Short mmCIF file of C-alpha atoms in Angstrom, two decimals:
data_model
loop_
_atom_site.label_atom_id
_atom_site.label_comp_id
_atom_site.label_asym_id
_atom_site.label_seq_id
_atom_site.Cartn_x
_atom_site.Cartn_y
_atom_site.Cartn_z
CA MET A 1 10.24 -6.56 24.65
CA ALA A 2 11.27 -2.90 22.60
CA PRO A 3 11.39 -2.43 18.70
CA PRO A 4 14.29 -2.44 16.96
CA SER A 5 15.36 0.68 15.97
CA ALA A 6 16.21 2.17 12.24
CA ILE A 7 19.76 1.10 12.65
CA ASP A 8 18.54 -2.86 12.96
CA ILE A 9 16.57 -3.04 9.09
CA VAL A 10 18.94 -4.59 6.57
CA SER A 11 18.38 -2.81 3.02
CA ASP A 12 19.89 -4.82 -0.25
CA THR A 13 19.32 -3.65 -3.37
CA ASN A 14 21.35 -5.20 -5.88
CA ILE A 15 19.82 -7.40 -9.02
CA PRO A 16 19.90 -10.87 -8.56
CA THR A 17 21.45 -12.58 -11.43
CA PHE A 18 18.88 -16.34 -11.66
CA SER A 19 18.98 -18.99 -14.83
CA GLY A 20 16.24 -20.75 -16.19
CA PRO A 21 12.57 -20.18 -16.42
CA LEU A 22 10.87 -20.53 -13.18
CA ASP A 23 8.65 -23.07 -12.63
CA VAL A 24 7.18 -23.94 -9.10
CA ASN A 25 9.63 -25.97 -7.29
CA GLY A 26 12.43 -23.88 -8.54
CA VAL A 27 10.90 -21.66 -6.83
CA PRO A 28 13.40 -22.55 -3.55
CA ALA A 29 16.82 -22.54 -5.20
CA ARG A 30 16.17 -19.19 -6.74
CA ARG A 31 15.25 -18.12 -3.57
CA ALA A 32 18.92 -18.85 -1.71
CA LYS A 33 21.08 -17.17 -5.23
CA ALA A 34 19.06 -14.40 -4.44
CA PRO A 35 20.39 -11.29 -2.74
CA LYS A 36 19.36 -11.15 1.14
CA MET A 37 16.12 -9.84 1.09
CA SER A 38 15.20 -5.73 2.22
CA GLY A 39 12.04 -6.72 4.66
CA GLY A 40 12.82 -3.48 7.76
CA LEU A 41 10.93 -1.19 7.22
CA ALA A 42 9.47 1.20 4.80
CA ALA A 43 11.53 -0.60 3.06
CA TYR A 44 12.15 -0.19 -0.61
CA ALA A 45 10.61 -2.60 -3.36
CA SER A 46 11.59 -4.34 -7.17
CA SER A 47 10.07 -6.39 -9.20
CA ASP A 48 13.96 -6.60 -10.43
CA MET A 49 15.24 -8.61 -7.43
CA PHE A 50 12.75 -11.12 -7.97
CA LYS A 51 13.12 -11.42 -11.97
CA GLY A 52 14.62 -13.93 -13.55
CA PRO A 53 17.04 -13.26 -16.64
CA SER A 54 15.39 -11.45 -19.93
CA TYR A 55 17.37 -12.79 -22.36
CA GLY A 56 17.07 -12.02 -26.05
CA LYS A 57 13.44 -10.04 -25.05
CA PRO A 58 12.40 -6.98 -26.41
CA LYS A 59 12.07 -3.63 -23.85
CA ALA A 60 8.47 -3.09 -24.04
CA LYS A 61 7.48 0.03 -25.59
CA ARG A 62 7.01 3.57 -23.83
CA TRP A 63 3.65 5.69 -23.22
CA ASP A 64 5.14 9.16 -22.67
CA TYR A 65 2.22 10.02 -25.92
CA ARG A 66 -0.39 7.65 -23.95
CA PHE A 67 -0.19 9.26 -20.83
CA ASN A 68 -2.35 12.45 -19.29
CA LEU A 69 -1.25 15.41 -17.72
CA GLU A 70 -2.12 14.73 -14.28
CA THR A 71 0.21 11.46 -15.20
CA ARG A 72 2.89 13.67 -16.76
CA THR A 73 3.16 16.76 -13.86
CA ARG A 74 2.60 13.87 -10.60
CA ARG A 75 5.65 13.25 -9.38
CA PRO A 76 6.92 10.79 -6.69
CA CYS A 77 5.82 10.69 -2.90
CA THR A 78 9.13 12.87 -1.07
CA LEU A 79 8.39 11.52 2.07
CA LYS A 80 8.03 7.46 0.45
CA ALA A 81 11.26 7.93 -1.88
CA ALA A 82 13.30 8.82 1.93
CA ALA A 83 13.21 5.97 3.19
CA GLU A 84 16.05 4.28 1.17
CA TYR A 85 18.52 6.02 3.34
CA ILE A 86 16.71 4.16 6.46
CA SER A 87 19.08 0.94 5.34
CA ARG A 88 21.98 2.75 5.89
CA PRO A 89 24.51 1.62 8.98
CA GLY A 90 24.60 2.83 11.57
CA LEU A 91 21.58 5.51 11.03
CA ILE A 92 19.19 7.33 13.23
CA SER A 93 15.96 7.97 12.15
CA LEU A 94 14.71 10.82 13.06
CA GLY A 95 12.96 12.11 9.71
CA GLY A 96 10.21 9.38 9.25
CA GLY A 97 6.56 10.36 10.38
CA LEU A 98 6.84 5.90 11.61
CA PRO A 99 5.35 5.90 14.55
CA SER A 100 7.24 3.24 17.44
CA SER A 101 5.18 -0.84 17.27
CA ASP A 102 5.27 0.03 21.32
CA TYR A 103 1.94 1.62 21.05
CA PHE A 104 0.44 -0.64 18.38
CA PRO A 105 -1.94 -2.89 20.51
CA PHE A 106 -1.09 -6.43 18.99
CA GLU A 107 0.90 -8.96 20.62
CA HIS A 108 -0.11 -12.29 18.01
CA ILE A 109 -2.55 -13.30 15.63
CA ASP A 110 -2.89 -17.08 15.33
CA ILE A 111 -5.45 -18.17 12.31
CA LYS A 112 -5.65 -21.35 12.06
CA VAL A 113 -5.78 -22.68 7.16
CA PRO A 114 -6.18 -25.31 5.27
CA THR A 115 -4.10 -27.29 5.22
CA PRO A 116 -2.96 -28.36 1.62
CA SER A 117 -4.83 -31.10 0.05
CA ARG A 118 -7.08 -30.76 2.93
CA PHE A 119 -8.99 -28.47 1.59
CA SER A 120 -13.13 -28.56 2.30
CA GLN A 121 -14.80 -26.66 6.26
CA GLU A 122 -14.21 -30.25 7.84
CA GLU A 123 -11.21 -31.14 6.99
CA THR A 124 -9.92 -27.66 7.98
CA GLU A 125 -11.09 -27.46 11.59
CA SER A 126 -10.21 -31.03 12.18
CA SER A 127 -6.39 -30.76 10.97
CA GLY A 128 -6.03 -27.43 9.74
CA THR A 129 -2.23 -25.57 10.18
CA VAL A 130 -2.66 -22.48 12.26
CA MET A 131 -0.89 -19.22 11.66
CA ASN A 132 1.61 -17.49 14.18
CA ILE A 133 1.91 -13.65 14.15
CA GLY A 134 4.41 -12.63 16.34
CA LYS A 135 5.63 -8.56 16.97
CA TYR A 136 8.86 -9.51 16.70
CA ASP A 137 9.30 -11.99 14.45
CA VAL A 138 11.91 -10.63 12.45
CA VAL A 139 14.11 -9.75 14.77
CA GLU A 140 14.05 -13.08 16.53
CA GLN A 141 14.38 -14.39 13.46
CA LYS A 142 11.35 -16.31 13.35
CA SER A 143 9.78 -14.35 10.68
CA LEU A 144 10.58 -12.17 7.54
CA TYR A 145 7.17 -10.61 8.23
CA ASP A 146 5.35 -9.48 11.72
CA ILE A 147 3.46 -6.66 13.48
CA HIS A 148 5.50 -4.49 13.64
CA VAL A 149 7.17 -4.24 9.91
CA ALA A 150 3.34 -4.73 8.27
CA PHE A 151 1.73 -2.79 10.97
CA ASN A 152 3.28 0.69 9.95
CA TYR A 153 3.10 2.62 6.88
CA GLY A 154 4.92 0.72 3.67
CA GLN A 155 5.49 1.68 0.36
CA PRO A 156 3.10 1.88 -1.98
CA THR A 157 5.17 -0.51 -4.44
CA GLY A 158 3.53 -3.03 -0.93
CA SER A 159 5.95 -5.01 1.04
CA ALA A 160 8.87 -6.95 -0.55
CA GLN A 161 8.77 -10.14 0.40
CA LEU A 162 3.88 -9.94 -0.49
CA LEU A 163 5.98 -8.11 -3.96
CA ARG A 164 8.27 -11.33 -4.25
CA PHE A 165 5.16 -14.32 -3.70
CA VAL A 166 3.26 -11.53 -6.97
CA THR A 167 6.32 -11.43 -9.24
CA GLU A 168 7.77 -15.61 -8.96
CA HIS A 169 4.05 -16.59 -9.21
CA THR A 170 3.91 -13.57 -12.56
CA GLU A 171 6.95 -15.58 -13.73
CA ILE A 172 5.76 -18.71 -13.39
CA VAL A 173 1.93 -18.04 -15.19
CA HIS A 174 1.95 -15.84 -17.83
CA SER A 175 6.78 -16.14 -17.71
CA PRO A 176 6.16 -12.55 -19.76
CA LYS A 177 8.10 -11.85 -23.12
CA TYR A 178 9.76 -8.74 -22.72
CA GLN A 179 12.03 -7.09 -21.09
CA ASP A 180 11.20 -4.51 -18.39
CA TRP A 181 8.03 -5.50 -16.91
CA GLN A 182 7.55 -5.57 -13.44
CA CYS A 183 4.54 -5.96 -10.44
CA CYS A 184 2.89 -3.25 -8.38
CA LEU A 185 0.39 -4.51 -5.58
CA THR A 186 -2.28 -1.98 -4.98
CA ALA A 187 -6.02 -1.89 -2.83
CA GLY A 188 -8.20 -4.27 -5.18
CA ASN A 189 -9.14 -3.91 -8.73
CA THR A 190 -11.91 -1.24 -8.78
CA SER A 191 -9.23 0.39 -6.96
CA ALA A 192 -6.66 -0.06 -9.52
CA LEU A 193 -8.63 0.88 -12.39
CA ASP A 194 -9.25 4.51 -11.05
CA MET A 195 -6.24 5.00 -10.35
CA ALA A 196 -5.65 3.65 -14.23
CA LEU A 197 -8.41 5.87 -15.81
CA ARG A 198 -7.10 8.34 -13.67
CA MET A 199 -3.46 7.62 -15.11
CA PHE A 200 -4.39 7.70 -18.84
CA THR A 201 -7.73 9.36 -19.39
CA THR A 202 -8.63 12.58 -20.36
CA ARG A 203 -12.08 14.77 -20.19
CA GLY A 204 -14.56 14.11 -23.18
CA GLU A 205 -13.31 10.97 -23.96
CA PHE A 206 -14.42 7.36 -24.88
CA ILE A 207 -12.85 4.52 -23.81
CA LEU A 208 -13.39 0.84 -25.14
CA SER A 209 -15.43 -2.03 -23.63
CA GLU A 210 -17.12 -4.75 -23.95
CA GLU A 211 -21.46 -4.24 -24.80
CA TYR A 212 -22.03 -5.37 -21.31
CA THR A 213 -19.92 -5.00 -18.18
CA PHE A 214 -18.91 -4.03 -15.29
CA THR A 215 -20.66 -1.16 -13.76
CA THR A 216 -18.44 -0.14 -11.17
CA ALA A 217 -16.39 0.43 -14.64
CA ILE A 218 -18.51 2.55 -16.15
CA GLU A 219 -19.26 4.48 -12.80
CA THR A 220 -15.77 4.88 -12.09
CA ALA A 221 -15.27 6.49 -16.11
CA ILE A 222 -18.51 8.56 -15.69
CA PRO A 223 -17.36 11.26 -12.95
CA MET A 224 -14.28 11.58 -14.65
CA GLY A 225 -16.13 13.00 -17.80
CA VAL A 226 -14.74 9.17 -19.92
CA ARG A 227 -17.76 8.24 -22.54
CA VAL A 228 -17.26 4.08 -23.03
CA VAL A 229 -17.62 2.70 -26.67
CA GLY A 230 -19.59 -0.89 -25.89
CA ILE A 231 -17.60 -4.05 -28.76
CA LYS A 232 -20.14 -6.43 -29.82
CA MET A 233 -19.81 -10.11 -28.19
CA ASP A 234 -20.54 -13.28 -29.02
CA GLU A 235 -19.73 -16.62 -26.52
CA GLU A 236 -16.43 -16.53 -26.90
CA GLY A 237 -16.85 -12.26 -25.35
CA LEU A 238 -15.24 -9.73 -27.53
CA LEU A 239 -15.46 -9.76 -30.68
CA PRO A 240 -12.09 -8.10 -32.36
CA SER A 241 -13.51 -7.95 -35.62
CA SER A 242 -16.05 -5.32 -34.33
CA MET A 243 -13.49 -3.69 -32.59
CA ASP A 244 -11.66 -3.23 -35.90
CA ASP A 245 -14.81 -1.71 -37.20
CA ILE A 246 -14.80 1.13 -34.18
CA LEU A 247 -12.01 1.93 -34.84
CA SER A 248 -11.75 2.09 -38.69
CA ASN A 249 -14.75 4.13 -39.21
CA TRP A 250 -14.68 6.47 -35.99
CA ASP A 251 -15.79 9.74 -37.06
CA GLU A 252 -13.59 11.74 -34.77
CA GLN A 253 -16.28 15.08 -36.00
CA ALA A 254 -19.40 12.88 -35.08
CA ARG A 255 -18.75 11.55 -32.38
CA GLY A 256 -17.03 14.68 -30.54
CA ALA A 257 -14.18 12.71 -29.71
CA PRO A 258 -10.27 11.98 -30.79
CA LYS A 259 -11.01 7.87 -31.73
CA PRO A 260 -10.70 5.88 -28.61
CA TRP A 261 -6.82 4.11 -28.03
CA LEU A 262 -8.10 2.52 -23.86
CA LEU A 263 -9.50 -0.15 -24.23
CA TYR A 264 -10.22 -2.35 -20.55
CA THR A 265 -11.70 -5.98 -20.97
CA VAL A 266 -12.80 -8.96 -18.21
CA PRO A 267 -11.34 -11.54 -21.00
CA SER A 268 -12.35 -14.30 -18.42
CA GLY A 269 -15.75 -15.27 -16.47
CA GLN A 270 -16.72 -11.91 -17.67
CA ASN A 271 -19.24 -10.18 -15.91
CA PRO A 272 -21.42 -10.28 -16.42
CA THR A 273 -22.02 -12.46 -19.24
CA GLY A 274 -19.80 -14.72 -18.34
CA ALA A 275 -17.96 -15.18 -21.24
CA THR A 276 -14.02 -16.48 -22.04
CA GLN A 277 -12.03 -14.95 -24.89
CA SER A 278 -10.34 -19.10 -26.26
CA GLU A 279 -6.40 -18.11 -26.68
CA ASP A 280 -7.29 -17.35 -30.55
CA ARG A 281 -9.39 -14.80 -29.29
CA ARG A 282 -6.79 -12.91 -27.51
CA HIS A 283 -4.35 -12.69 -29.96
CA ASP A 284 -6.99 -12.12 -31.73
CA ILE A 285 -7.36 -8.75 -29.96
CA TYR A 286 -4.04 -8.44 -29.25
CA ARG A 287 -3.45 -7.62 -32.82
CA CYS A 288 -6.29 -5.44 -33.91
CA ALA A 289 -4.46 -2.70 -30.20
CA GLN A 290 -1.31 -4.03 -32.45
CA LYS A 291 -3.43 -2.13 -35.59
CA HIS A 292 -5.02 0.38 -33.47
CA ASP A 293 -2.09 1.12 -31.07
CA LEU A 294 -4.64 0.34 -28.29
CA TYR A 295 -2.94 0.94 -24.77
CA ILE A 296 -5.08 -2.18 -23.16
CA LEU A 297 -6.39 -3.23 -18.91
CA GLU A 298 -6.45 -7.29 -19.13
CA ASP A 299 -9.37 -6.84 -15.96
CA GLU A 300 -8.76 -10.28 -14.37
CA PRO A 301 -9.80 -11.28 -11.65
CA TYR A 302 -11.79 -14.57 -12.16
CA TYR A 303 -8.67 -16.20 -14.32
CA TYR A 304 -8.49 -18.93 -11.97
CA LEU A 305 -12.51 -20.13 -11.74
CA GLN A 306 -11.79 -21.36 -15.05
CA MET A 307 -13.73 -24.54 -14.99
CA GLN A 308 -13.42 -28.08 -16.18
CA PRO A 309 -15.48 -28.30 -19.96
CA TYR A 310 -18.76 -28.99 -18.96
CA THR A 311 -20.53 -32.69 -20.28
CA GLY A 312 -23.61 -32.26 -18.91
CA PRO A 313 -25.99 -34.39 -17.21
CA ASN A 314 -25.31 -38.03 -16.08
CA ALA A 315 -22.02 -37.69 -18.11
CA PRO A 316 -18.94 -38.42 -16.77
CA ASP A 317 -16.68 -35.82 -15.30
CA VAL A 318 -14.05 -34.63 -16.92
CA PRO A 319 -10.30 -35.73 -14.95
CA ALA A 320 -9.55 -33.71 -13.00
CA PRO A 321 -5.38 -31.77 -13.54
CA ALA A 322 -2.79 -34.36 -12.11
CA SER A 323 0.19 -31.50 -11.36
CA HIS A 324 0.36 -28.19 -11.48
CA GLU A 325 1.79 -28.45 -15.68
CA GLU A 326 -1.85 -30.10 -15.91
CA PHE A 327 -3.28 -27.48 -14.02
CA LEU A 328 -1.71 -24.58 -16.11
CA LYS A 329 -1.65 -25.46 -19.12
CA ALA A 330 -5.16 -25.91 -19.14
CA LEU A 331 -6.24 -22.32 -18.86
CA VAL A 332 -5.97 -19.56 -21.29
CA PRO A 333 -3.17 -17.59 -21.27
CA SER A 334 -3.97 -14.15 -20.11
CA LEU A 335 -3.15 -11.11 -22.85
CA LEU A 336 -1.29 -9.88 -20.91
CA SER A 337 1.33 -13.30 -21.69
CA MET A 338 1.08 -12.47 -25.26
CA ASP A 339 1.89 -9.49 -24.77
CA VAL A 340 5.56 -8.36 -26.19
CA ASP A 341 5.29 -4.46 -26.65
CA GLY A 342 4.38 -3.97 -22.72
CA ARG A 343 0.74 -2.42 -24.06
CA VAL A 344 -1.11 -4.65 -21.38
CA MET A 345 -1.59 -3.67 -17.22
CA ARG A 346 -3.50 -6.35 -16.25
CA MET A 347 -5.01 -6.11 -12.88
CA ASP A 348 -5.33 -9.79 -10.25
CA SER A 349 -6.67 -10.16 -7.29
CA PHE A 350 -7.09 -12.31 -3.95
CA SER A 351 -11.23 -10.86 -3.91
CA LYS A 352 -12.07 -13.96 -5.92
CA VAL A 353 -9.57 -16.46 -5.04
CA ILE A 354 -8.85 -16.03 -0.78
CA ALA A 355 -11.29 -13.13 0.19
CA PRO A 356 -13.07 -9.92 -1.59
CA GLY A 357 -12.43 -8.51 2.57
CA THR A 358 -8.39 -8.87 2.17
CA ARG A 359 -8.82 -5.67 -0.52
CA VAL A 360 -5.56 -6.14 -2.33
CA GLY A 361 -4.28 -7.71 -5.64
CA TRP A 362 -1.66 -6.27 -8.06
CA ILE A 363 -0.68 -5.23 -11.73
CA THR A 364 1.95 -5.79 -13.84
CA ALA A 365 2.85 -3.66 -16.88
CA SER A 366 6.07 -2.06 -18.66
CA GLU A 367 9.06 -0.66 -15.63
CA GLN A 368 7.59 3.43 -17.31
CA VAL A 369 4.19 2.76 -16.48
CA VAL A 370 4.12 0.93 -13.08
CA GLU A 371 6.69 3.61 -11.74
CA ARG A 372 3.75 6.18 -12.54
CA PHE A 373 1.38 3.78 -11.08
CA VAL A 374 3.64 3.50 -8.25
CA ARG A 375 3.67 7.88 -8.56
CA HIS A 376 -0.21 7.33 -7.75
CA HIS A 377 -0.62 4.95 -6.20
CA GLY A 378 2.13 6.47 -2.78
CA LEU A 379 -0.48 9.53 -2.81
CA SER A 380 -3.65 8.56 -2.49
CA THR A 381 -4.45 4.47 -0.83
CA GLN A 382 -0.75 5.16 0.05
CA ASN A 383 -0.34 0.45 0.03
CA PRO A 384 -3.30 -1.89 0.62
CA SER A 385 -3.37 -3.04 4.02
CA GLY A 386 -1.05 -4.07 6.37
CA ILE A 387 -2.71 -6.29 8.15
CA SER A 388 -3.82 -8.24 4.94
CA GLN A 389 -0.37 -7.92 3.78
CA LEU A 390 1.12 -10.01 6.47
CA VAL A 391 -1.71 -12.67 6.38
CA LEU A 392 -2.05 -13.65 2.81
CA PHE A 393 2.60 -13.69 2.98
CA LYS A 394 1.62 -15.46 5.97
CA LEU A 395 -0.26 -18.43 3.66
CA LEU A 396 0.87 -18.21 0.72
CA ASP A 397 5.24 -17.61 1.18
CA GLU A 398 5.52 -19.11 4.67
CA THR A 399 2.57 -21.99 4.67
CA TRP A 400 1.25 -22.68 1.63
CA GLY A 401 4.79 -22.02 -0.94
CA HIS A 402 3.38 -21.28 -4.35
CA ALA A 403 3.44 -25.59 -5.10
CA GLY A 404 0.78 -25.70 -1.82
CA TYR A 405 -1.56 -22.65 -3.86
CA MET A 406 -1.63 -23.68 -6.83
CA ASP A 407 -3.33 -26.62 -5.21
CA TRP A 408 -5.79 -24.61 -3.84
CA LEU A 409 -6.56 -23.26 -7.27
CA ILE A 410 -6.80 -25.95 -8.18
CA ASN A 411 -9.07 -27.11 -6.48
CA LEU A 412 -10.70 -23.89 -6.77
CA ARG A 413 -11.25 -25.11 -10.60
CA LEU A 414 -13.26 -28.29 -9.18
CA GLU A 415 -15.56 -26.13 -6.98
CA TYR A 416 -16.84 -23.68 -9.39
CA THR A 417 -17.06 -26.74 -11.55
CA LYS A 418 -19.28 -28.13 -9.82
CA ARG A 419 -21.76 -25.44 -8.72
CA ARG A 420 -21.31 -24.70 -12.31
CA ASP A 421 -22.48 -27.16 -13.82
CA ILE A 422 -25.85 -26.90 -10.97
CA ILE A 423 -27.36 -24.29 -12.81
CA CYS A 424 -26.81 -25.60 -15.73
CA TYR A 425 -28.62 -28.92 -15.00
CA ALA A 426 -31.23 -26.14 -12.96
CA CYS A 427 -31.09 -24.09 -16.22
CA GLU A 428 -32.21 -27.51 -18.31
CA LYS A 429 -34.03 -29.07 -16.59
CA PHE A 430 -36.52 -25.96 -14.99
CA LEU A 431 -36.51 -22.65 -17.89
CA PRO A 432 -38.45 -21.67 -21.12
CA ARG A 433 -36.95 -23.06 -23.82
CA GLU A 434 -39.88 -21.45 -25.85
CA VAL A 435 -37.94 -17.92 -24.28
CA ALA A 436 -34.71 -19.23 -22.75
CA SER A 437 -31.51 -19.17 -23.53
CA TRP A 438 -27.83 -20.07 -22.10
CA SER A 439 -24.67 -20.94 -22.44
CA PRO A 440 -22.84 -22.95 -20.06
CA PRO A 441 -19.73 -20.46 -18.71
CA ALA A 442 -16.20 -21.93 -19.28
CA ALA A 443 -14.52 -19.90 -15.91
CA GLY A 444 -16.29 -16.63 -13.07
CA MET A 445 -18.53 -16.48 -10.91
CA PHE A 446 -22.19 -15.80 -12.89
CA GLN A 447 -24.77 -17.77 -15.62
CA TRP A 448 -26.21 -15.86 -18.60
CA ILE A 449 -29.67 -16.01 -19.49
CA GLN A 450 -30.70 -14.08 -22.76
CA ILE A 451 -34.83 -14.08 -22.84
CA ASP A 452 -36.94 -13.64 -26.20
CA TRP A 453 -38.75 -11.12 -25.35
CA LYS A 454 -40.63 -10.52 -28.48
CA LYS A 455 -41.83 -12.85 -27.84
CA HIS A 456 -44.21 -11.77 -25.05
CA PRO A 457 -47.37 -11.43 -24.73
CA HIS A 458 -47.82 -7.69 -25.83
CA ALA A 459 -44.04 -7.39 -26.99
CA SER A 460 -45.42 -4.36 -28.65
CA GLU A 461 -46.68 -2.21 -26.89
CA LYS A 462 -43.96 -2.65 -23.55
CA GLY A 463 -41.16 -2.30 -25.42
CA LEU A 464 -37.48 -4.64 -24.10
CA LEU A 465 -37.35 -2.00 -20.81
CA ALA A 466 -40.97 -2.63 -19.64
CA ILE A 467 -40.83 -6.42 -19.96
CA GLU A 468 -37.51 -6.67 -18.33
CA GLU A 469 -39.28 -5.08 -15.15
CA GLU A 470 -42.58 -7.57 -15.06
CA ILE A 471 -39.35 -10.49 -14.95
CA PHE A 472 -37.34 -8.81 -12.53
CA GLN A 473 -41.10 -7.81 -10.63
CA ALA A 474 -42.15 -11.73 -10.95
CA ASN A 475 -39.25 -12.80 -10.07
CA ILE A 476 -39.16 -11.27 -6.52
CA GLU A 477 -42.73 -12.17 -6.07
CA ARG A 478 -41.14 -15.88 -6.01
CA GLY A 479 -38.50 -15.22 -4.07
CA VAL A 480 -35.03 -14.98 -6.51
CA LEU A 481 -32.90 -12.44 -6.83
CA SER A 482 -31.42 -12.22 -10.61
CA PHE A 483 -29.75 -9.02 -11.84
CA LYS A 484 -31.53 -7.52 -15.25
CA GLY A 485 -28.80 -6.66 -18.13
CA SER A 486 -29.41 -4.07 -19.06
CA TRP A 487 -27.66 -2.64 -15.73
CA PHE A 488 -24.04 -3.80 -17.31
CA ARG A 489 -24.92 -1.27 -20.63
CA ALA A 490 -21.79 0.65 -21.27
CA GLU A 491 -23.27 3.50 -23.18
CA GLY A 492 -26.03 3.20 -21.26
CA ASP A 493 -28.81 2.46 -23.90
CA GLU A 494 -31.29 -0.23 -23.73
CA GLY A 495 -29.52 -2.93 -27.03
CA GLU A 496 -31.71 -4.92 -28.56
CA ASP A 497 -31.57 -8.12 -27.02
CA MET A 498 -32.52 -9.04 -23.25
CA PHE A 499 -30.59 -11.23 -20.26
CA PHE A 500 -30.93 -11.80 -17.01
CA ARG A 501 -27.64 -12.05 -15.11
CA ALA A 502 -27.72 -15.49 -12.08
CA THR A 503 -24.24 -15.45 -9.40
CA PHE A 504 -23.82 -19.06 -8.67
CA ALA A 505 -20.60 -18.40 -6.65
CA ALA A 506 -22.23 -18.11 -2.73
CA ALA A 507 -25.53 -19.33 -2.89
CA THR A 508 -25.76 -23.86 -1.50
CA PRO A 509 -26.27 -26.31 -3.89
CA GLU A 510 -30.40 -27.30 -3.11
CA ASP A 511 -30.67 -22.58 -3.31
CA ILE A 512 -29.20 -22.43 -6.90
CA THR A 513 -31.75 -25.27 -8.06
CA GLU A 514 -34.44 -23.48 -5.90
CA ALA A 515 -33.59 -20.62 -7.20
CA ILE A 516 -33.30 -21.41 -10.71
CA ARG A 517 -36.74 -23.54 -10.31
CA ARG A 518 -37.87 -20.34 -9.47
CA PHE A 519 -37.03 -17.87 -11.90
CA GLY A 520 -38.67 -20.46 -14.58
CA GLU A 521 -41.80 -20.45 -13.13
CA GLY A 522 -41.51 -16.42 -13.26
CA LEU A 523 -40.46 -16.36 -17.01
CA ARG A 524 -43.73 -19.05 -17.38
CA ALA A 525 -46.44 -17.03 -15.66
CA VAL A 526 -45.72 -13.63 -17.88
CA PHE A 527 -44.85 -15.34 -20.82
CA LEU A 528 -48.94 -17.04 -20.59
CA LEU A 529 -46.76 -20.22 -21.06
CA GLN A 530 -48.11 -23.48 -19.84
#
């Protein structure tokens, strides 16, 4: 079958009018009242097409004074912008460099996925749902998205089909408190962070982060000439009092740079510490950000891996959320949900809740910031993989819907709770408390284990890093790999305390238990314990 031509493309950029807050059950009614979706080749899309009303909400403050020279001078992609003309009735396009889908060697794709509430591997094999994706499903009115559209070039905001889903999801979960918020699909949070740093930072500046942080974030900043100031932490993560002290006493001459104003933080299941900021802690961080006029990069790949409270071995489990409403109430409110100024860019990802190989996520920020982000996006990665967007749309929107996706997230919450409990039980059974201590994580996939290195028989001679290496090698010799805490130091120094990070996301329960047993054995050998 010949592909649809440019004149078959339907585009309607009218902004709909909705009423009332959005919940999972309200999505179908809202969509029924909305104008027809713009869903053709490289079709323009904006979150404004899918959002609810913002009556009485303030507009975000402007951030012109925080954009660096590159961002201020970057122009929109001229060729991408010309796509708006494609939707004109009767137009025959000879302009865009879009290849004909006749030459795409894909006719259809069939993928088997879990049926909601039956999510196990065995249940999927026996009763899963097969998603059928055809080349011309749109023109044949079988779907809103197909191979013909998704496998061609797209817009830097991402496809309208998937953008609608994440915009609705963001409204359901976070309900931003200011009017002009927008979403933009990304190629994952690492890519989003790279673009955010390129938008805001200038060589020679400092940014703020937890004292232990995601090493890739540091390694992204360093080649840009951006240094990181580490903020002290406790079991709830970043300490706002420490951040306030750093900023209130910043000595520009001694530091050789102006006071930092950009905060990078992982509030839930923080990598590497596993710490989760409480609601009160997040409010305190936001108030400190307002006091010092900070802009916040809220990196939240582990947000939906928040777990049930830890009760200990042989204790009864806490009942699972009985409804979508209970599940959402159990989540710690996001910084985005507290933001009244538009000073938060939230970075979400499907990496931890669907699959990292999709390389799809999204940011949520003020319209002004997203517009500048889109300029960067359109001239670098251009847009997330169309193949990934299509598969995710078919799964999340057409097959599961918002209710099914919530069911999946609840399932992940319970599965990660089991894994967390297994590693905590193993720590309690096998690690020597004379030198090791830990706290059960409330979210994420990491167990952070502190080692009292000063109890090493040769502590005064060897020092922290040498003893850390000795423990690391003792573990390797016993067949277990855990990461050194020093690898995650934001400022690249050795610090005063010693930690190891153990991941409980992928290993089998038996292997998790055996690995911790071996880790404990290694500690006893290094510290000469019985």
